[in-house]
mmCIF file of C-alpha atoms in Angstrom:
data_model
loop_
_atom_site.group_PDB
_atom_site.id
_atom_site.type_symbol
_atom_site.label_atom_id
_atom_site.label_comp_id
_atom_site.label_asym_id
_atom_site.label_seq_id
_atom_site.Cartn_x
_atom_site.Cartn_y
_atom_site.Cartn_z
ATOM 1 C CA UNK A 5 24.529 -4.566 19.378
ATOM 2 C CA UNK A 6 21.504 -2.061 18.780
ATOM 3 C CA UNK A 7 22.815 -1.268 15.195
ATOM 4 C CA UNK A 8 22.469 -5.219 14.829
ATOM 5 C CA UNK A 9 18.908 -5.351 16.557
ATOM 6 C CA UNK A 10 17.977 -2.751 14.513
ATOM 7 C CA UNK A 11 18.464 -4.509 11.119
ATOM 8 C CA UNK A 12 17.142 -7.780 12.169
ATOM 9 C CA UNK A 13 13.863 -6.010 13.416
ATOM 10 C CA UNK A 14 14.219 -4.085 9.432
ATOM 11 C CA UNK A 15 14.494 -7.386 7.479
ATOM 12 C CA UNK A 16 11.432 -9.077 9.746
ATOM 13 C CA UNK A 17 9.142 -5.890 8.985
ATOM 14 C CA UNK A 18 10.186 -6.371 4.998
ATOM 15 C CA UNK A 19 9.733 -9.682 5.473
ATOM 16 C CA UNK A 20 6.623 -9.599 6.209
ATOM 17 C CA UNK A 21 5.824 -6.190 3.847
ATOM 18 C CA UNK A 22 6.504 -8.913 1.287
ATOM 19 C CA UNK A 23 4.684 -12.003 1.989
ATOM 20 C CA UNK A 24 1.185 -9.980 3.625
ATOM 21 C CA UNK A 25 1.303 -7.654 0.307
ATOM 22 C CA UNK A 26 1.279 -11.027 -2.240
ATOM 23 C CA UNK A 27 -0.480 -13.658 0.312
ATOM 24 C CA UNK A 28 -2.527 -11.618 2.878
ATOM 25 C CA UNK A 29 -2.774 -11.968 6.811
ATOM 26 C CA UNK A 30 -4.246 -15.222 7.012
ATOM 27 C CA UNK A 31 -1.687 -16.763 4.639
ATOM 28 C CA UNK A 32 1.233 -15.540 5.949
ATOM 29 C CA UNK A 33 2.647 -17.719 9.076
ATOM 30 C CA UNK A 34 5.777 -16.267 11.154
ATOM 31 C CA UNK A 35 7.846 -18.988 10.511
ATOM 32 C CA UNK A 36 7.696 -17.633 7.095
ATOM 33 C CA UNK A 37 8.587 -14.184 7.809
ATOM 34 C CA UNK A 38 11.688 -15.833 10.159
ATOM 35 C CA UNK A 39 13.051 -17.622 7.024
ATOM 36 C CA UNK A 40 12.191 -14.548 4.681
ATOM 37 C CA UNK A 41 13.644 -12.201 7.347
ATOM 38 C CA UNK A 42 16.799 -14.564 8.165
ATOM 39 C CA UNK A 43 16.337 -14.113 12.103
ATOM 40 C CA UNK A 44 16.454 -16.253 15.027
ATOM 41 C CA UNK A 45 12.651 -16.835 16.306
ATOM 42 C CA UNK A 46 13.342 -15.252 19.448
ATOM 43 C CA UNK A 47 14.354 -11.925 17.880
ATOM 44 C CA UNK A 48 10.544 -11.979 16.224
ATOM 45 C CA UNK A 49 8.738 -11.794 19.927
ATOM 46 C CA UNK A 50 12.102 -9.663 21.159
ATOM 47 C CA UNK A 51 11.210 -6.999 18.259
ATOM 48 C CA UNK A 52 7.357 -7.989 18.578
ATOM 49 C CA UNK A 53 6.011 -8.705 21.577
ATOM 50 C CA UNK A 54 2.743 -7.954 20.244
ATOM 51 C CA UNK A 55 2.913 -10.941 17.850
ATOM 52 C CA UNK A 56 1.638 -11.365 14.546
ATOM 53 C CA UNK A 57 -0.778 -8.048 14.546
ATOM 54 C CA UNK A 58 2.094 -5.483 16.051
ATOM 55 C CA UNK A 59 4.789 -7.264 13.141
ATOM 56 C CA UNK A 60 1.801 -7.100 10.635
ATOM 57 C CA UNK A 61 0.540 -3.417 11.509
ATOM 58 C CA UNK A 62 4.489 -2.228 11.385
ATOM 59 C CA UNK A 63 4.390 -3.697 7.773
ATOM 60 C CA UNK A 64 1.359 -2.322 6.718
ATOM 61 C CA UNK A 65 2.620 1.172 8.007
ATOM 62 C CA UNK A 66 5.885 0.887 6.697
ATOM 63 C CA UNK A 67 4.373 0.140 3.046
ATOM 64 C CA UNK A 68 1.772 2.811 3.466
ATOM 65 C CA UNK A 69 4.454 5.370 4.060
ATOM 66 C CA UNK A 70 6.465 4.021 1.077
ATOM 67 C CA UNK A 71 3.142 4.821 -1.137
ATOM 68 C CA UNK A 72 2.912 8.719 0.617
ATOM 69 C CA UNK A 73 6.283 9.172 -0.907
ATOM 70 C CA UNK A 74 5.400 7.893 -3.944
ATOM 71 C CA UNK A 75 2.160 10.530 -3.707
ATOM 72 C CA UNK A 76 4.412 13.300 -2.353
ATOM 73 C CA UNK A 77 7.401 12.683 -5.280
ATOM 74 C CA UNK A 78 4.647 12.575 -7.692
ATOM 75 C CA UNK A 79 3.244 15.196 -6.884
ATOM 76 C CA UNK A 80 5.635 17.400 -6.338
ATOM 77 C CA UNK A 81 6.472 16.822 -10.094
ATOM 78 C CA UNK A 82 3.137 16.599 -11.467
ATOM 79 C CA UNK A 83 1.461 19.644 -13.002
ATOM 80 C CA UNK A 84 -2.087 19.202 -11.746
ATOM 81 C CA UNK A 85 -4.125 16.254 -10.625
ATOM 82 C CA UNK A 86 -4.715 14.533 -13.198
ATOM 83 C CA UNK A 87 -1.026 13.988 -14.146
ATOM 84 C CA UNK A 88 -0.539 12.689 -10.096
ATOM 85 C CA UNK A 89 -3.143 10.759 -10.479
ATOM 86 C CA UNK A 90 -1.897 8.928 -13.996
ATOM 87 C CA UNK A 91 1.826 8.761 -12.946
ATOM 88 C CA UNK A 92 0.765 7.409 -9.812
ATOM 89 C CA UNK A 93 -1.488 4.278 -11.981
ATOM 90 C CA UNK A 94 1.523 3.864 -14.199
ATOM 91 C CA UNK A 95 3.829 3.729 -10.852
ATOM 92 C CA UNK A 96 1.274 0.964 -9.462
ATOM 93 C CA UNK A 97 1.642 -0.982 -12.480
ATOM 94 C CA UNK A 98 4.809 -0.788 -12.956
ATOM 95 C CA UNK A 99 5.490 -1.945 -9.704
ATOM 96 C CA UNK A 100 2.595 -4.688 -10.010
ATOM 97 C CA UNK A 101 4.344 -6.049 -12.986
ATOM 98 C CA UNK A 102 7.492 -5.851 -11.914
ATOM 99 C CA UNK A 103 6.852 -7.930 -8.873
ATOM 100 C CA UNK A 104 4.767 -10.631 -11.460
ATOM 101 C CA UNK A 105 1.085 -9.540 -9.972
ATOM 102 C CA UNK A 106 2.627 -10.634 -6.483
ATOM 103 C CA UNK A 107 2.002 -6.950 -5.579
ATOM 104 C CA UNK A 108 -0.726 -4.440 -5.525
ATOM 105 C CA UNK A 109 -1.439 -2.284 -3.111
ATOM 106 C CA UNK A 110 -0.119 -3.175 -0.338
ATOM 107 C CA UNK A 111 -2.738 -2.192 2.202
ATOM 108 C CA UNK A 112 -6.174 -4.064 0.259
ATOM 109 C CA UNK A 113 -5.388 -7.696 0.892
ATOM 110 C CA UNK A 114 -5.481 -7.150 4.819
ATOM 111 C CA UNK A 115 -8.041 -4.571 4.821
ATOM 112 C CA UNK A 116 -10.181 -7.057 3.093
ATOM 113 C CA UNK A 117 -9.311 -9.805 5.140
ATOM 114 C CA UNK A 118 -9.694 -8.020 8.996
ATOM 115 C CA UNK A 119 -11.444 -5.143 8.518
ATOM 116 C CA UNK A 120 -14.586 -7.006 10.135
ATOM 117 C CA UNK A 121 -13.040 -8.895 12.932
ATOM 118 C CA UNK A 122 -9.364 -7.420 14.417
ATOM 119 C CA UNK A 123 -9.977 -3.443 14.995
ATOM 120 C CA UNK A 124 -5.893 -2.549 15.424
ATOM 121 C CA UNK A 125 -5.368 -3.664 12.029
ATOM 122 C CA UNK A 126 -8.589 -2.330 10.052
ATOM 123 C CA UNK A 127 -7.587 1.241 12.103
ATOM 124 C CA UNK A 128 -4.005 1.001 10.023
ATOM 125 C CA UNK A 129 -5.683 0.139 7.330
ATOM 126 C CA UNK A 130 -8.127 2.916 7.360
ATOM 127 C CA UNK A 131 -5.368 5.193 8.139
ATOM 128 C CA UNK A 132 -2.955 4.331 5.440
ATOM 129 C CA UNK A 133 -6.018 5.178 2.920
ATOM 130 C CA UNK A 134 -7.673 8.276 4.927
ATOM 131 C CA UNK A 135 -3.478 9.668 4.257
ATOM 132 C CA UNK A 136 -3.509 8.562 0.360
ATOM 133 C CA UNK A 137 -7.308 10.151 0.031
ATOM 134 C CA UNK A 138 -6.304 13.358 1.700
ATOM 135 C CA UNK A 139 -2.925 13.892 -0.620
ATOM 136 C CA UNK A 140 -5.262 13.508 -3.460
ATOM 137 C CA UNK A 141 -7.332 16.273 -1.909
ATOM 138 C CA UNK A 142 -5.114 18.137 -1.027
ATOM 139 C CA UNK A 143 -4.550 18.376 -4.600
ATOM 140 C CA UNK A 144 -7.272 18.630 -5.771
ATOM 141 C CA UNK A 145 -8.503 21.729 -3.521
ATOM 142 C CA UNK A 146 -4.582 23.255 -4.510
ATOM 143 C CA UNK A 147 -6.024 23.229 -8.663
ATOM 144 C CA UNK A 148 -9.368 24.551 -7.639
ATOM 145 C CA UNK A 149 -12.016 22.488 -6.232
ATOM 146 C CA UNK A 150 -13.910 23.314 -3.243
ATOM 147 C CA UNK A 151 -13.682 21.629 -0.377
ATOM 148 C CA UNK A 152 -16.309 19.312 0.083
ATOM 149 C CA UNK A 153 -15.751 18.472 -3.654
ATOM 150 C CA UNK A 154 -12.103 17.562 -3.565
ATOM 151 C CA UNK A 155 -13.016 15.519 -0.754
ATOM 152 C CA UNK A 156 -15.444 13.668 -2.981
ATOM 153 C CA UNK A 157 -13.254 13.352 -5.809
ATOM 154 C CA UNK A 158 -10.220 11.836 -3.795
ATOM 155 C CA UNK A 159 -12.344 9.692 -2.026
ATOM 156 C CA UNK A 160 -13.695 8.469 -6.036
ATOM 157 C CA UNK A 161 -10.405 8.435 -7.228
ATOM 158 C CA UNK A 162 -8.716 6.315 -4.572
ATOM 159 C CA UNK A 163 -11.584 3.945 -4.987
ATOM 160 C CA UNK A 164 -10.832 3.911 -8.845
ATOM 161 C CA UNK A 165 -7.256 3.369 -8.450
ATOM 162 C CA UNK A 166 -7.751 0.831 -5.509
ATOM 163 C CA UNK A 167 -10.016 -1.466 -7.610
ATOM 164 C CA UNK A 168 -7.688 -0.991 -10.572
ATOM 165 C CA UNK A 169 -5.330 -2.582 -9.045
ATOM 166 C CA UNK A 170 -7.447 -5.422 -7.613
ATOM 167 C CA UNK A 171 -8.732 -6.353 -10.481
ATOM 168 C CA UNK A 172 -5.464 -6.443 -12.597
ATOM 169 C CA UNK A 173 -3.944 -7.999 -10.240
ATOM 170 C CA UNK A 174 -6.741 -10.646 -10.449
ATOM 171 C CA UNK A 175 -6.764 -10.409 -13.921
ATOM 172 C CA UNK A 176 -2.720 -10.241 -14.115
ATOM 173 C CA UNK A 177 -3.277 -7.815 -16.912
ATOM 174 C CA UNK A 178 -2.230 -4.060 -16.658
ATOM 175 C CA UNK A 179 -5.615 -3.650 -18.431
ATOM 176 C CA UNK A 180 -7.899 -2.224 -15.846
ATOM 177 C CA UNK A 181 -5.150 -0.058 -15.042
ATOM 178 C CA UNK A 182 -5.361 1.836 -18.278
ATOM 179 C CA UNK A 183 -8.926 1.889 -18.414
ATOM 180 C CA UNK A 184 -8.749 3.761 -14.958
ATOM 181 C CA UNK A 185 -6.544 5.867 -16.160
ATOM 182 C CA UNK A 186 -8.921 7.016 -19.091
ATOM 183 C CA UNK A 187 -11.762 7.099 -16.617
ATOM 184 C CA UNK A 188 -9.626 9.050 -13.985
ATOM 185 C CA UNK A 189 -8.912 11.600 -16.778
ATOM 186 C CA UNK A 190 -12.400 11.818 -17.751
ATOM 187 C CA UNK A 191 -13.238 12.971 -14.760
ATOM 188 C CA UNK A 192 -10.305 15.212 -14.019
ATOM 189 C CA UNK A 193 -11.015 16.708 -17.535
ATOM 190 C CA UNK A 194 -8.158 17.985 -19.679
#
């Protein structure tokens, strides 16, 4: 029974990955992730007691984690920071496209939406990018930089790729993704 509780609590968390990443908090209702996640309602407040906000801050955690070993992989492949930092903007896009602009980073849509107002949430929120900032510089400080300066960079970098993918999704054009790729490499020089 615990191996079947398990994957019905599984399919509501991607359930809801899914529809928070491509319509936000506000737009997503439970009954939705219920359908999505083909479970009975009462497994939802079995699994979540917590609600809405425990489901939605599993999701977001889950999908940040899924983006640190996209960071790790990368970078364990990658021969400095600039090529992390361009395979990771062509891994975005790819998976932006792929999903038909539905997708972008899975993380900005809620931050946006309850950073202000519901303090559990904007907490996993700030997590999931304080982790993605420090892998980048991590990096960073592993090709050279000081400290403090890695610490910038990441932090200018993440912003770069974050409103990248913002705007192409907006835009549903991998366009902005490109140009932050130039600019990323501009100022990770050559």
């Amino acid at each position: 029974m615990a191996v079947k509780g398990d994957q019905t609590r599984a399919r509501l968390i991607d359930a809801a990955r899914t529809l928070v990443e491509a319509r936000g908090y506000f737009g997503t209702g439970l009954n939705e992730v219920i359908e999505a996640g083909k479970a009975p309602r009462g497994s939802l407040y079995h699994h979540f007691p917590g609600g809405k906000d425990q489901l939605t801050a599993e999701a977001l955690t889950a999908s940040a984690r899924e983006i640190d070993t996209v960071i790790g992989d990368l970078a364990e492949r990658a021969p400095d920071t600039r090529a992390l930092v361009e395979a990771l903007l062509d891994a975005l896009a790819d998976r932006m496209e792929e999903a038909a602009y539905t997708k972008g980073c899975p993380i900005a849509t809620v931050a946006l939406e309850v950073a202000a107002t519901n303090d559990p949430l904007q907490k996993v929120c700030a997590d999931a990018y304080d982790g993605w900032q420090r892998a980048l510089a991590d990096r960073l400080a592993a090709d050279g930089h000081a400290a403090g300066d890695a610490e910038d960079l990441a932090c200018s970098l993440l912003a770069l790729i974050e409103g990248a993918l913002v705007l192409a999704r907006a835009q549903r054009s991998r366009t902005p993704i490109e140009r932050a790729r130039r600019t990323a490499g501009a100022l990770l020089g050559s």
